[in-house]
PDB file of C-alpha atoms and ligand atoms in Angstrom:
ATOM      1  CA  MET A   1     -13.760   0.598  15.050  1.00  0.00           C
ATOM      2  CA  LEU A   2     -11.349   1.168  12.115  1.00  0.00           C
ATOM      3  CA  ARG A   3     -10.297  -2.041  10.456  1.00  0.00           C
ATOM      4  CA  TYR A   4      -6.959  -2.236   8.693  1.00  0.00           C
ATOM      5  CA  VAL A   5      -7.623  -4.946   6.049  1.00  0.00           C
ATOM      6  CA  THR A   6      -4.533  -7.017   5.446  1.00  0.00           C
ATOM      7  CA  THR A   7      -3.127 -10.488   5.737  1.00  0.00           C
ATOM      8  CA  ASN A   8       0.267  -8.878   6.632  1.00  0.00           C
ATOM      9  CA  PRO A   9       0.874  -8.222  10.326  1.00  0.00           C
ATOM     10  CA  GLY A  10       3.884  -6.083   9.470  1.00  0.00           C
ATOM     11  CA  LYS A  11       1.566  -3.442   8.065  1.00  0.00           C
ATOM     12  CA  ILE A  12      -0.405  -3.447  11.447  1.00  0.00           C
ATOM     13  CA  ARG A  13       2.713  -2.879  13.480  1.00  0.00           C
ATOM     14  CA  GLU A  14       3.463   0.192  11.286  1.00  0.00           C
ATOM     15  CA  ALA A  15      -0.086   1.431  11.339  1.00  0.00           C
ATOM     16  CA  GLU A  16      -0.414   1.224  15.155  1.00  0.00           C
ATOM     17  CA  GLN A  17       2.229   3.915  15.635  1.00  0.00           C
ATOM     18  CA  TYR A  18      -0.074   6.451  13.837  1.00  0.00           C
ATOM     19  CA  LEU A  19      -3.506   5.211  15.036  1.00  0.00           C
ATOM     20  CA  ARG A  20      -3.112   4.612  18.670  1.00  0.00           C
ATOM     21  CA  ASP A  21      -5.336   3.722  21.701  1.00  0.00           C
ATOM     22  CA  GLY A  22      -6.695   0.553  20.159  1.00  0.00           C
ATOM     23  CA  SER A  23      -8.427   2.536  17.482  1.00  0.00           C
ATOM     24  CA  VAL A  24      -7.388   0.149  14.711  1.00  0.00           C
ATOM     25  CA  GLU A  25      -7.666  -3.580  14.469  1.00  0.00           C
ATOM     26  CA  GLN A  26      -6.554  -5.997  11.787  1.00  0.00           C
ATOM     27  CA  LEU A  27      -9.206  -7.590   9.569  1.00  0.00           C
ATOM     28  CA  ASP A  28      -7.386 -10.589   8.056  1.00  0.00           C
ATOM     29  CA  PHE A  29      -9.474 -10.577   4.802  1.00  0.00           C
ATOM     30  CA  ASP A  30      -7.794 -11.548   1.529  1.00  0.00           C
ATOM     31  CA  TYR A  31      -9.772  -9.319  -0.877  1.00  0.00           C
ATOM     32  CA  THR A  32      -9.532  -9.937  -4.581  1.00  0.00           C
ATOM     33  CA  GLU A  33      -6.744  -7.764  -6.197  1.00  0.00           C
ATOM     34  CA  ILE A  34      -7.758  -6.410  -9.565  1.00  0.00           C
ATOM     35  CA  GLN A  35      -4.917  -6.153 -12.023  1.00  0.00           C
ATOM     36  CA  SER A  36      -3.675  -2.717 -12.781  1.00  0.00           C
ATOM     37  CA  ASP A  37      -0.407  -0.852 -13.504  1.00  0.00           C
ATOM     38  CA  GLU A  38      -1.434   1.626 -10.685  1.00  0.00           C
ATOM     39  CA  LEU A  39      -1.671   0.954  -6.970  1.00  0.00           C
ATOM     40  CA  GLY A  40      -4.565   3.453  -6.434  1.00  0.00           C
ATOM     41  CA  PRO A  41      -7.279   1.374  -8.344  1.00  0.00           C
ATOM     42  CA  ILE A  42      -6.045  -1.818  -6.740  1.00  0.00           C
ATOM     43  CA  ALA A  43      -6.369  -0.342  -3.171  1.00  0.00           C
ATOM     44  CA  ALA A  44      -9.678   1.409  -3.912  1.00  0.00           C
ATOM     45  CA  HIS A  45     -11.180  -1.701  -5.224  1.00  0.00           C
ATOM     46  CA  GLY A  46     -10.008  -3.609  -2.114  1.00  0.00           C
ATOM     47  CA  ALA A  47     -11.414  -1.030   0.213  1.00  0.00           C
ATOM     48  CA  ARG A  48     -14.811  -1.222  -1.427  1.00  0.00           C
ATOM     49  CA  GLN A  49     -14.812  -4.988  -1.230  1.00  0.00           C
ATOM     50  CA  ALA A  50     -13.684  -4.905   2.438  1.00  0.00           C
ATOM     51  CA  TYR A  51     -16.185  -2.310   3.425  1.00  0.00           C
ATOM     52  CA  ARG A  52     -19.032  -4.347   1.971  1.00  0.00           C
ATOM     53  CA  ARG A  53     -17.630  -7.279   4.008  1.00  0.00           C
ATOM     54  CA  ALA A  54     -17.007  -5.505   7.241  1.00  0.00           C
ATOM     55  CA  GLY A  55     -19.810  -2.953   7.342  1.00  0.00           C
ATOM     56  CA  GLU A  56     -17.399  -0.719   9.340  1.00  0.00           C
ATOM     57  CA  PRO A  57     -14.754   1.826   8.227  1.00  0.00           C
ATOM     58  CA  VAL A  58     -11.860   0.218   6.514  1.00  0.00           C
ATOM     59  CA  ILE A  59      -8.339   0.917   5.347  1.00  0.00           C
ATOM     60  CA  VAL A  60      -6.687  -1.018   2.663  1.00  0.00           C
ATOM     61  CA  ASP A  61      -3.105  -0.362   1.562  1.00  0.00           C
ATOM     62  CA  ASP A  62      -1.405  -1.460  -1.681  1.00  0.00           C
ATOM     63  CA  ALA A  63       2.233  -1.078  -1.862  1.00  0.00           C
ATOM     64  CA  GLY A  64       5.232  -2.153  -3.956  1.00  0.00           C
ATOM     65  CA  MET A  65       8.866  -1.654  -4.789  1.00  0.00           C
ATOM     66  CA  PHE A  66       9.701   0.043  -8.183  1.00  0.00           C
ATOM     67  CA  VAL A  67      13.167  -0.455  -9.762  1.00  0.00           C
ATOM     68  CA  GLU A  68      13.833   2.434 -12.108  1.00  0.00           C
ATOM     69  CA  ALA A  69      16.063   0.650 -14.568  1.00  0.00           C
ATOM     70  CA  LEU A  70      13.434  -2.210 -14.861  1.00  0.00           C
ATOM     71  CA  ASP A  71      10.654   0.188 -15.822  1.00  0.00           C
ATOM     72  CA  GLY A  72       9.258   0.028 -12.331  1.00  0.00           C
ATOM     73  CA  PHE A  73       9.334  -3.811 -12.003  1.00  0.00           C
ATOM     74  CA  PRO A  74       8.000  -5.432  -9.816  1.00  0.00           C
ATOM     75  CA  GLY A  75       5.714  -2.490  -8.873  1.00  0.00           C
ATOM     76  CA  PRO A  76       2.138  -3.516  -8.604  1.00  0.00           C
ATOM     77  CA  TYR A  77       3.251  -7.064  -9.077  1.00  0.00           C
ATOM     78  CA  SER A  78       5.490  -7.109  -6.025  1.00  0.00           C
ATOM     79  CA  SER A  79       3.436  -9.533  -4.100  1.00  0.00           C
ATOM     80  CA  TYR A  80       3.289 -12.060  -6.838  1.00  0.00           C
ATOM     81  CA  VAL A  81       7.119 -11.645  -7.465  1.00  0.00           C
ATOM     82  CA  GLU A  82       7.833 -12.129  -3.867  1.00  0.00           C
ATOM     83  CA  ASP A  83       5.827 -15.243  -3.696  1.00  0.00           C
ATOM     84  CA  THR A  84       7.258 -16.716  -6.931  1.00  0.00           C
ATOM     85  CA  LEU A  85      10.807 -15.370  -7.438  1.00  0.00           C
ATOM     86  CA  GLY A  86      11.520 -14.294  -3.883  1.00  0.00           C
ATOM     87  CA  VAL A  87      13.172 -11.107  -2.705  1.00  0.00           C
ATOM     88  CA  GLU A  88      16.809 -12.534  -2.943  1.00  0.00           C
ATOM     89  CA  ARG A  89      16.346 -13.305  -6.596  1.00  0.00           C
ATOM     90  CA  VAL A  90      15.000  -9.842  -7.345  1.00  0.00           C
ATOM     91  CA  TRP A  91      18.261  -8.558  -5.965  1.00  0.00           C
ATOM     92  CA  VAL A  92      20.144 -11.016  -8.137  1.00  0.00           C
ATOM     93  CA  LEU A  93      18.298  -9.703 -11.177  1.00  0.00           C
ATOM     94  CA  ALA A  94      18.978  -6.011 -10.256  1.00  0.00           C
ATOM     95  CA  SER A  95      22.627  -6.692  -9.268  1.00  0.00           C
ATOM     96  CA  ASP A  96      23.671  -6.512 -12.839  1.00  0.00           C
ATOM     97  CA  LEU A  97      22.172  -3.099 -13.251  1.00  0.00           C
ATOM     98  CA  GLU A  98      24.430   0.061 -13.204  1.00  0.00           C
ATOM     99  CA  ASP A  99      21.426   2.137 -12.113  1.00  0.00           C
ATOM    100  CA  ARG A 100      20.121   0.732  -8.951  1.00  0.00           C
ATOM    101  CA  ARG A 101      17.691   3.428  -7.978  1.00  0.00           C
ATOM    102  CA  ALA A 102      14.345   2.201  -6.627  1.00  0.00           C
ATOM    103  CA  SER A 103      11.371   3.520  -4.720  1.00  0.00           C
ATOM    104  CA  PHE A 104       8.690   2.202  -2.528  1.00  0.00           C
ATOM    105  CA  ARG A 105       5.224   3.516  -2.987  1.00  0.00           C
ATOM    106  CA  CYS A 106       2.119   2.998  -0.965  1.00  0.00           C
ATOM    107  CA  VAL A 107      -1.594   3.971  -1.593  1.00  0.00           C
ATOM    108  CA  LEU A 108      -3.738   3.785   1.486  1.00  0.00           C
ATOM    109  CA  ALA A 109      -7.472   3.597   0.670  1.00  0.00           C
ATOM    110  CA  TYR A 110     -10.212   4.614   3.159  1.00  0.00           C
ATOM    111  CA  CYS A 111     -13.895   3.742   2.777  1.00  0.00           C
ATOM    112  CA  ASP A 112     -16.746   4.192   5.353  1.00  0.00           C
ATOM    113  CA  GLY A 113     -19.656   4.342   3.005  1.00  0.00           C
ATOM    114  CA  GLU A 114     -19.970   8.176   3.276  1.00  0.00           C
ATOM    115  CA  ALA A 115     -19.040  10.821   0.772  1.00  0.00           C
ATOM    116  CA  PHE A 116     -15.894  13.002   1.098  1.00  0.00           C
ATOM    117  CA  ASP A 117     -14.715  16.467   0.382  1.00  0.00           C
ATOM    118  CA  ALA A 118     -12.456  16.570  -2.649  1.00  0.00           C
ATOM    119  CA  SER A 119      -8.704  17.486  -2.389  1.00  0.00           C
ATOM    120  CA  PRO A 120      -6.142  17.571  -1.233  1.00  0.00           C
ATOM    121  CA  ASP A 121      -6.046  13.872  -1.471  1.00  0.00           C
ATOM    122  CA  PRO A 122      -7.809  12.178  -4.340  1.00  0.00           C
ATOM    123  CA  VAL A 123     -11.188  10.480  -4.157  1.00  0.00           C
ATOM    124  CA  ASP A 124     -11.525   7.347  -6.208  1.00  0.00           C
ATOM    125  CA  ARG A 125     -15.135   7.146  -7.573  1.00  0.00           C
ATOM    126  CA  VAL A 126     -14.782   4.527 -10.287  1.00  0.00           C
ATOM    127  CA  ASP A 127     -16.133   1.179  -9.141  1.00  0.00           C
ATOM    128  CA  ARG A 128     -14.471  -0.676 -11.969  1.00  0.00           C
ATOM    129  CA  VAL A 129     -15.675  -4.161 -11.148  1.00  0.00           C
ATOM    130  CA  ALA A 130     -19.258  -3.030 -10.632  1.00  0.00           C
ATOM    131  CA  ALA A 131     -19.102  -1.089 -13.954  1.00  0.00           C
ATOM    132  CA  ALA A 132     -17.733  -4.159 -15.811  1.00  0.00           C
ATOM    133  CA  ALA A 133     -20.323  -6.404 -14.277  1.00  0.00           C
ATOM    134  CA  ALA A 134     -23.130  -3.956 -15.168  1.00  0.00           C
ATOM    135  CA  GLY A 135     -21.952  -3.740 -18.837  1.00  0.00           C
ATOM    136  CA  PRO A 136     -22.436  -0.916 -21.318  1.00  0.00           C
ATOM    137  CA  GLU A 137     -26.179  -0.488 -20.365  1.00  0.00           C
ATOM    138  CA  ALA A 138     -25.099   0.512 -16.814  1.00  0.00           C
ATOM    139  CA  ASP A 139     -26.765   3.494 -15.187  1.00  0.00           C
ATOM    140  CA  ASP A 140     -24.133   6.171 -15.120  1.00  0.00           C
ATOM    141  CA  ASP A 141     -25.922   8.163 -12.532  1.00  0.00           C
ATOM    142  CA  GLN A 142     -25.547   5.448  -9.844  1.00  0.00           C
ATOM    143  CA  GLU A 143     -22.881   6.715  -7.356  1.00  0.00           C
ATOM    144  CA  PRO A 144     -20.205   4.072  -6.459  1.00  0.00           C
ATOM    145  CA  LEU A 145     -18.890   3.894  -3.013  1.00  0.00           C
ATOM    146  CA  PRO A 146     -16.382   6.794  -2.665  1.00  0.00           C
ATOM    147  CA  VAL A 147     -12.819   5.859  -1.514  1.00  0.00           C
ATOM    148  CA  LYS A 148     -10.346   8.413  -0.147  1.00  0.00           C
ATOM    149  CA  LEU A 149      -6.707   7.787  -1.223  1.00  0.00           C
ATOM    150  CA  PHE A 150      -3.531   8.822   0.513  1.00  0.00           C
ATOM    151  CA  GLU A 151      -0.217   8.415  -1.144  1.00  0.00           C
ATOM    152  CA  GLY A 152       3.346   7.889   0.108  1.00  0.00           C
ATOM    153  CA  TYR A 153       6.692   7.512  -1.600  1.00  0.00           C
ATOM    154  CA  VAL A 154      10.238   7.099  -0.594  1.00  0.00           C
ATOM    155  CA  PRO A 155      13.386   6.938  -2.964  1.00  0.00           C
ATOM    156  CA  GLY A 156      16.261   4.587  -2.357  1.00  0.00           C
ATOM    157  CA  GLU A 157      18.364   1.956  -3.856  1.00  0.00           C
ATOM    158  CA  ILE A 158      18.197  -1.782  -4.293  1.00  0.00           C
ATOM    159  CA  VAL A 159      21.047  -3.616  -2.523  1.00  0.00           C
ATOM    160  CA  ALA A 160      22.194  -7.076  -1.352  1.00  0.00           C
ATOM    161  CA  PRO A 161      20.036  -8.144   1.445  1.00  0.00           C
ATOM    162  CA  ARG A 162      20.944  -6.845   4.917  1.00  0.00           C
ATOM    163  CA  GLY A 163      18.981  -6.737   8.243  1.00  0.00           C
ATOM    164  CA  GLU A 164      16.484  -8.832  10.118  1.00  0.00           C
ATOM    165  CA  GLY A 165      13.617  -6.463  10.717  1.00  0.00           C
ATOM    166  CA  GLY A 166      10.655  -5.361   8.683  1.00  0.00           C
ATOM    167  CA  PHE A 167       9.169  -7.622   6.034  1.00  0.00           C
ATOM    168  CA  GLY A 168       8.921  -8.239   2.278  1.00  0.00           C
ATOM    169  CA  TYR A 169      11.542  -6.194   0.252  1.00  0.00           C
ATOM    170  CA  ASP A 170      12.917  -4.350   3.405  1.00  0.00           C
ATOM    171  CA  PRO A 171      16.275  -6.214   3.322  1.00  0.00           C
ATOM    172  CA  ILE A 172      17.147  -5.185  -0.227  1.00  0.00           C
ATOM    173  CA  PHE A 173      15.902  -1.582  -0.068  1.00  0.00           C
ATOM    174  CA  GLU A 174      18.344   1.015   1.204  1.00  0.00           C
ATOM    175  CA  HIS A 175      17.645   4.622   2.167  1.00  0.00           C
ATOM    176  CA  ASP A 176      20.485   6.863   3.239  1.00  0.00           C
ATOM    177  CA  GLY A 177      22.897   3.896   3.770  1.00  0.00           C
ATOM    178  CA  THR A 178      20.554   1.842   5.877  1.00  0.00           C
ATOM    179  CA  THR A 179      18.154  -0.884   4.607  1.00  0.00           C
ATOM    180  CA  PHE A 180      14.560  -0.773   5.874  1.00  0.00           C
ATOM    181  CA  ALA A 181      15.271  -4.176   7.544  1.00  0.00           C
ATOM    182  CA  GLU A 182      18.085  -2.633   9.649  1.00  0.00           C
ATOM    183  CA  MET A 183      15.708   0.027  10.969  1.00  0.00           C
ATOM    184  CA  ASP A 184      13.130  -0.497  13.879  1.00  0.00           C
ATOM    185  CA  THR A 185       9.475   0.238  13.103  1.00  0.00           C
ATOM    186  CA  GLU A 186       9.718   3.777  14.323  1.00  0.00           C
ATOM    187  CA  GLN A 187      12.687   4.556  12.213  1.00  0.00           C
ATOM    188  CA  LYS A 188      11.164   2.988   9.138  1.00  0.00           C
ATOM    189  CA  ASN A 189       7.820   4.811   9.662  1.00  0.00           C
ATOM    190  CA  ALA A 190       9.515   8.256   9.950  1.00  0.00           C
ATOM    191  CA  ILE A 191      10.579   7.971   6.310  1.00  0.00           C
ATOM    192  CA  SER A 192       8.770   5.187   4.648  1.00  0.00           C
ATOM    193  CA  HIS A 193       6.128   5.211   1.905  1.00  0.00           C
ATOM    194  CA  ARG A 194       3.529   3.804   4.305  1.00  0.00           C
ATOM    195  CA  GLY A 195       4.510   6.029   7.253  1.00  0.00           C
ATOM    196  CA  ARG A 196       4.086   9.126   4.888  1.00  0.00           C
ATOM    197  CA  ALA A 197       0.638   7.800   3.653  1.00  0.00           C
ATOM    198  CA  LEU A 198      -0.358   7.087   7.231  1.00  0.00           C
ATOM    199  CA  ALA A 199       0.700  10.455   8.589  1.00  0.00           C
ATOM    200  CA  LYS A 200      -1.542  12.086   5.947  1.00  0.00           C
ATOM    201  CA  PHE A 201      -4.415   9.734   6.795  1.00  0.00           C
ATOM    202  CA  ALA A 202      -4.154  10.088  10.487  1.00  0.00           C
ATOM    203  CA  GLU A 203      -4.323  13.838  10.254  1.00  0.00           C
ATOM    204  CA  TRP A 204      -7.391  13.876   8.076  1.00  0.00           C
ATOM    205  CA  PHE A 205      -9.015  11.136  10.040  1.00  0.00           C
ATOM    206  CA  ALA A 206      -8.596  12.997  13.320  1.00  0.00           C
ATOM    207  CA  SER A 207     -10.823  15.815  11.984  1.00  0.00           C
ATOM    208  CA  ARG A 208     -13.397  13.518  10.417  1.00  0.00           C
TER     209      ARG A 208
HETATM  210  P1  ITT S   1      -2.106  -7.590   1.933  1.00  0.00           P
HETATM  211  O1  ITT S   1      -2.272  -7.405   0.433  1.00  0.00           O
HETATM  212  O2  ITT S   1      -2.867  -8.533   2.581  1.00  0.00           O
HETATM  213  O3  ITT S   1      -2.166  -6.221   2.640  1.00  0.00           O
HETATM  214  P2  ITT S   1       0.648  -7.955   1.190  1.00  0.00           P
HETATM  215  O4  ITT S   1       1.825  -8.104   1.922  1.00  0.00           O
HETATM  216  O5  ITT S   1       0.381  -8.708  -0.094  1.00  0.00           O
HETATM  217  O6  ITT S   1      -0.526  -7.909   2.203  1.00  0.00           O
HETATM  218  P3  ITT S   1       0.834  -5.636  -0.721  1.00  0.00           P
HETATM  219  O7  ITT S   1       0.010  -6.316  -1.705  1.00  0.00           O
HETATM  220  O8  ITT S   1       0.517  -4.241  -0.399  1.00  0.00           O
HETATM  221  O9  ITT S   1       0.662  -6.441   0.699  1.00  0.00           O
HETATM  222  O10 ITT S   1       2.263  -5.738  -0.877  1.00  0.00           O
HETATM  223  C1  ITT S   1       2.921  -6.022  -2.167  1.00  0.00           C
HETATM  224  C2  ITT S   1       4.275  -6.515  -1.866  1.00  0.00           C
HETATM  225  O11 ITT S   1       5.127  -5.582  -1.489  1.00  0.00           O
HETATM  226  C3  ITT S   1       4.479  -7.819  -0.927  1.00  0.00           C
HETATM  227  O12 ITT S   1       5.334  -8.639  -1.456  1.00  0.00           O
HETATM  228  C4  ITT S   1       4.919  -7.031   0.382  1.00  0.00           C
HETATM  229  O13 ITT S   1       5.759  -7.874   1.049  1.00  0.00           O
HETATM  230  C5  ITT S   1       5.731  -5.882  -0.244  1.00  0.00           C
HETATM  231  N1  ITT S   1       5.697  -4.790   0.546  1.00  0.00           N
HETATM  232  C6  ITT S   1       4.641  -3.874   0.820  1.00  0.00           C
HETATM  233  N2  ITT S   1       4.968  -2.980   1.688  1.00  0.00           N
HETATM  234  C7  ITT S   1       6.286  -3.165   2.016  1.00  0.00           C
HETATM  235  C8  ITT S   1       7.143  -2.583   2.914  1.00  0.00           C
HETATM  236  O14 ITT S   1       6.814  -1.566   3.642  1.00  0.00           O
HETATM  237  N3  ITT S   1       8.340  -3.176   2.950  1.00  0.00           N
HETATM  238  C9  ITT S   1       8.768  -4.150   2.152  1.00  0.00           C
HETATM  239  N4  ITT S   1       8.007  -4.886   1.374  1.00  0.00           N
HETATM  240  C10 ITT S   1       6.711  -4.387   1.219  1.00  0.00           C
END
C-alpha cells in the first residue's frame, strides 16, 4: 500500500484522482520539516523519515506559493506564514504591489527503500540530517535512502480572496481569471502544481 504522508486531507482528495482503486492511503504523520530555501530537500527529508516510520512505500509533498515581487515569499515558509499571518493578510501585503505575479510549486518525493534509475526526474541522494549527525568523520561510501522527486509548477496571480473550495492559499491564487478556490478538485488538478507532479509520478509509478 502506498502511503501519502500528510496532515492535510486536501492533498489526499487531489491525489486520489491520480492514484485510484484504493491504492493510496493517508498516513497522518507530522514529519520534521528541515529548513531550506528549496522544496526538494524538505520533501526528500520528509520522505526518508516517513519511510523509516511506515516501512512501506511513501509519498511526501512539499508545496508553497511564491510571490515574484516579494522574492518568492512565502515560498518554502508558506505553512508557517499561513499559521501565523493567515492567507488574507498575505493578500493585504501583496495588494500594494504593482506586479502581482505568483506561482505555486510542488515537489513530490517518493521513497520505497529501493534504488531508482536516474532521469528524467531527479533522485535526491543526500541525507542531510544523517550527514550532519554523523559529522565530518562520516563514511562517505554509505548510501543514503534514495528518494525520487517529481516537480510541478503553475503560474498565476495573487488576488483578493474568492471562492470556497480547495485549501490554504487557493482563495488568493488566480489562474486564467479563476481562483483555485473557485475550481472543483478535478479542474484544479488539471492545471495545478500538485496535479502536474502527480501526473508525472502516476505515469512513472505505473511502470515500477
Ligand atoms: P503537510 O506538510 O502535512 O503535508 P501542509 O498543508 O503543511 O501539510 P505543505 O507544507 O506542503 O503542506 O504546505 C505549505 C503551505 O502551502 C500550507 O500553508 C498549505 O496550506 C499551502 N499549500 C500547499 N499546497 C497548496 C495548494 O495546492 N493550494 C493552496 N495552498 C497550498
